[in-house]
PDB file of C-alpha atoms in Angstrom:
ATOM      1  CA  MET A 239      -9.427  29.521 -29.292  1.00  0.00           C
ATOM      2  CA  THR A 240     -13.002  29.152 -28.048  1.00  0.00           C
ATOM      3  CA  ASN A 241     -14.016  32.327 -29.871  1.00  0.00           C
ATOM      4  CA  LEU A 242     -12.712  30.895 -33.139  1.00  0.00           C
ATOM      5  CA  ILE A 243     -14.694  27.700 -32.666  1.00  0.00           C
ATOM      6  CA  VAL A 244     -17.889  29.612 -31.879  1.00  0.00           C
ATOM      7  CA  THR A 245     -17.340  31.882 -34.883  1.00  0.00           C
ATOM      8  CA  ASP A 246     -16.703  28.886 -37.144  1.00  0.00           C
ATOM      9  CA  ILE A 247     -19.899  27.177 -35.994  1.00  0.00           C
ATOM     10  CA  ALA A 248     -21.898  30.375 -36.464  1.00  0.00           C
ATOM     11  CA  LEU A 249     -20.531  30.968 -39.963  1.00  0.00           C
ATOM     12  CA  ARG A 250     -21.225  27.395 -41.027  1.00  0.00           C
ATOM     13  CA  GLY A 251     -24.760  27.620 -39.673  1.00  0.00           C
ATOM     14  CA  VAL A 252     -25.457  30.890 -41.452  1.00  0.00           C
ATOM     15  CA  GLY A 253     -23.950  29.519 -44.663  1.00  0.00           C
ATOM     16  CA  ARG A 254     -26.114  26.410 -44.539  1.00  0.00           C
ATOM     17  CA  LEU A 255     -29.240  28.407 -43.757  1.00  0.00           C
ATOM     18  CA  THR A 256     -28.514  30.854 -46.587  1.00  0.00           C
ATOM     19  CA  ARG A 257     -27.901  28.015 -49.037  1.00  0.00           C
ATOM     20  CA  ARG A 258     -31.194  26.293 -48.163  1.00  0.00           C
ATOM     21  CA  LEU A 259     -33.141  29.552 -48.413  1.00  0.00           C
ATOM     22  CA  THR A 260     -31.558  30.336 -51.777  1.00  0.00           C
ATOM     23  CA  GLU A 261     -32.364  26.861 -53.113  1.00  0.00           C
ATOM     24  CA  LYS A 262     -35.977  27.181 -51.999  1.00  0.00           C
ATOM     25  CA  ALA A 263     -36.275  30.651 -53.538  1.00  0.00           C
ATOM     26  CA  LEU A 264     -34.913  29.424 -56.868  1.00  0.00           C
ATOM     27  CA  LEU A 265     -37.202  26.394 -56.857  1.00  0.00           C
ATOM     28  CA  ARG A 266     -40.232  28.554 -56.035  1.00  0.00           C
ATOM     29  CA  THR A 267     -39.924  30.204 -59.453  1.00  0.00           C
ATOM     30  CA  ARG A 268     -41.021  26.893 -60.984  1.00  0.00           C
ATOM     31  CA  TYR A 269     -42.779  25.007 -58.143  1.00  0.00           C
ATOM     32  CA  SER A 270     -45.089  25.870 -55.273  1.00  0.00           C
ATOM     33  CA  ALA A 271     -43.589  26.789 -51.899  1.00  0.00           C
ATOM     34  CA  ASP A 272     -44.520  23.400 -50.436  1.00  0.00           C
ATOM     35  CA  ASP A 273     -43.022  21.512 -53.379  1.00  0.00           C
ATOM     36  CA  ALA A 274     -39.825  23.593 -53.184  1.00  0.00           C
ATOM     37  CA  LYS A 275     -39.504  22.761 -49.491  1.00  0.00           C
ATOM     38  CA  ALA A 276     -40.086  19.075 -50.236  1.00  0.00           C
ATOM     39  CA  VAL A 277     -37.382  19.073 -52.915  1.00  0.00           C
ATOM     40  CA  VAL A 278     -34.809  20.642 -50.601  1.00  0.00           C
ATOM     41  CA  ASP A 279     -35.786  18.406 -47.686  1.00  0.00           C
ATOM     42  CA  GLY A 280     -35.794  15.313 -49.922  1.00  0.00           C
ATOM     43  CA  ARG A 281     -32.090  15.470 -50.668  1.00  0.00           C
ATOM     44  CA  SER A 282     -30.285  12.346 -49.517  1.00  0.00           C
ATOM     45  CA  MET A 283     -27.196  12.364 -47.334  1.00  0.00           C
ATOM     46  CA  ALA A 284     -25.116  11.096 -50.258  1.00  0.00           C
ATOM     47  CA  GLN A 285     -26.276  13.972 -52.482  1.00  0.00           C
ATOM     48  CA  THR A 286     -25.442  16.454 -49.745  1.00  0.00           C
ATOM     49  CA  LEU A 287     -21.967  15.012 -49.185  1.00  0.00           C
ATOM     50  CA  VAL A 288     -21.190  14.943 -52.903  1.00  0.00           C
ATOM     51  CA  SER A 289     -22.276  18.561 -53.365  1.00  0.00           C
ATOM     52  CA  VAL A 290     -20.191  19.665 -50.366  1.00  0.00           C
ATOM     53  CA  ALA A 291     -17.147  17.792 -51.689  1.00  0.00           C
ATOM     54  CA  ILE A 292     -17.510  19.282 -55.174  1.00  0.00           C
ATOM     55  CA  ALA A 293     -17.940  22.785 -53.771  1.00  0.00           C
ATOM     56  CA  ARG A 294     -14.861  22.322 -51.594  1.00  0.00           C
ATOM     57  CA  VAL A 295     -12.753  21.168 -54.561  1.00  0.00           C
ATOM     58  CA  ALA A 296     -13.989  24.098 -56.641  1.00  0.00           C
ATOM     59  CA  THR A 297     -13.235  26.721 -54.003  1.00  0.00           C
ATOM     60  CA  ARG A 298      -9.831  25.447 -52.838  1.00  0.00           C
ATOM     61  CA  SER A 299      -7.796  25.992 -55.995  1.00  0.00           C
ATOM     62  CA  VAL A 300      -7.859  27.336 -59.527  1.00  0.00           C
ATOM     63  CA  PRO A 301      -7.352  23.856 -61.062  1.00  0.00           C
ATOM     64  CA  GLY A 302     -10.212  22.563 -58.905  1.00  0.00           C
ATOM     65  CA  ALA A 303     -12.450  25.377 -60.112  1.00  0.00           C
ATOM     66  CA  LEU A 304     -11.490  24.620 -63.710  1.00  0.00           C
ATOM     67  CA  ILE A 305     -12.217  20.915 -63.300  1.00  0.00           C
ATOM     68  CA  VAL A 306     -15.591  21.499 -61.652  1.00  0.00           C
ATOM     69  CA  GLY A 307     -16.493  24.250 -64.135  1.00  0.00           C
ATOM     70  CA  THR A 308     -15.585  22.013 -67.061  1.00  0.00           C
ATOM     71  CA  GLY A 309     -17.708  19.229 -65.575  1.00  0.00           C
ATOM     72  CA  ILE A 310     -20.709  21.534 -65.210  1.00  0.00           C
ATOM     73  CA  LEU A 311     -20.242  22.831 -68.757  1.00  0.00           C
ATOM     74  CA  GLY A 312     -19.969  19.269 -70.066  1.00  0.00           C
ATOM     75  CA  LYS A 313     -23.144  18.241 -68.235  1.00  0.00           C
ATOM     76  CA  THR A 314     -24.994  21.244 -69.645  1.00  0.00           C
ATOM     77  CA  LEU A 315     -23.868  20.467 -73.188  1.00  0.00           C
ATOM     78  CA  TRP A 316     -24.765  16.788 -72.718  1.00  0.00           C
ATOM     79  CA  ASP A 317     -28.276  17.700 -71.549  1.00  0.00           C
ATOM     80  CA  ARG A 318     -28.743  20.077 -74.460  1.00  0.00           C
ATOM     81  CA  SER A 319     -27.634  17.463 -76.954  1.00  0.00           C
ATOM     82  CA  LYS A 320     -30.282  15.084 -75.603  1.00  0.00           C
ATOM     83  CA  GLY A 321     -32.945  17.657 -76.278  1.00  0.00           C
ATOM     84  CA  LYS A 322     -34.906  20.008 -74.099  1.00  0.00           C
ATOM     85  CA  ARG A 323     -37.974  17.826 -73.875  1.00  0.00           C
ATOM     86  CA  SER A 324     -36.246  14.703 -72.590  1.00  0.00           C
ATOM     87  CA  ALA A 325     -34.092  16.781 -70.211  1.00  0.00           C
ATOM     88  CA  ARG A 326     -37.203  18.440 -68.764  1.00  0.00           C
ATOM     89  CA  ILE A 327     -38.946  15.089 -68.325  1.00  0.00           C
ATOM     90  CA  LYS A 328     -35.900  13.654 -66.562  1.00  0.00           C
ATOM     91  CA  GLY A 329     -35.568  16.755 -64.360  1.00  0.00           C
ATOM     92  CA  ARG A 330     -39.229  16.635 -63.355  1.00  0.00           C
ATOM     93  CA  LYS A 331     -38.864  12.959 -62.476  1.00  0.00           C
ATOM     94  CA  GLN A 332     -35.844  13.711 -60.287  1.00  0.00           C
ATOM     95  CA  MET A 333     -37.737  16.512 -58.506  1.00  0.00           C
ATOM     96  CA  GLN A 334     -40.722  14.219 -57.981  1.00  0.00           C
ATOM     97  CA  ASP A 335     -38.423  11.572 -56.475  1.00  0.00           C
ATOM     98  CA  ARG A 336     -36.959  14.157 -54.093  1.00  0.00           C
ATOM     99  CA  MET A 337     -40.421  15.277 -53.058  1.00  0.00           C
ATOM    100  CA  GLU A 338     -41.354  11.679 -52.310  1.00  0.00           C
ATOM    101  CA  ASN A 339     -38.140  11.187 -50.303  1.00  0.00           C
ATOM    102  CA  ALA A 340     -39.016  14.203 -48.154  1.00  0.00           C
ATOM    103  CA  ASP A 341     -42.212  12.484 -47.022  1.00  0.00           C
ATOM    104  CA  LYS A 342     -40.301   9.459 -45.690  1.00  0.00           C
TER     105      LYS A 342
END
């Protein structure tokens, strides 16, 4: 039983570390390394919990994956209908807010 607990903790730690590194790498294509780190570090606890919950729903069942996938597709189409310029401005503002939250 102890081995399972240790393995579970190790896997969760590696998964979290991999996720953070991947997020930083993707953000570095558009922002500097320091800004990418600030964006990842500036995520609030609520944002983290919501993303974990959504990922869990999506990976637990086919209907969950369909619901989450449909939501992501709907959000993408909504953003595109608003126009690229306004979506970029809003996205930059959100990233700036995250960077400011990382400093606190």
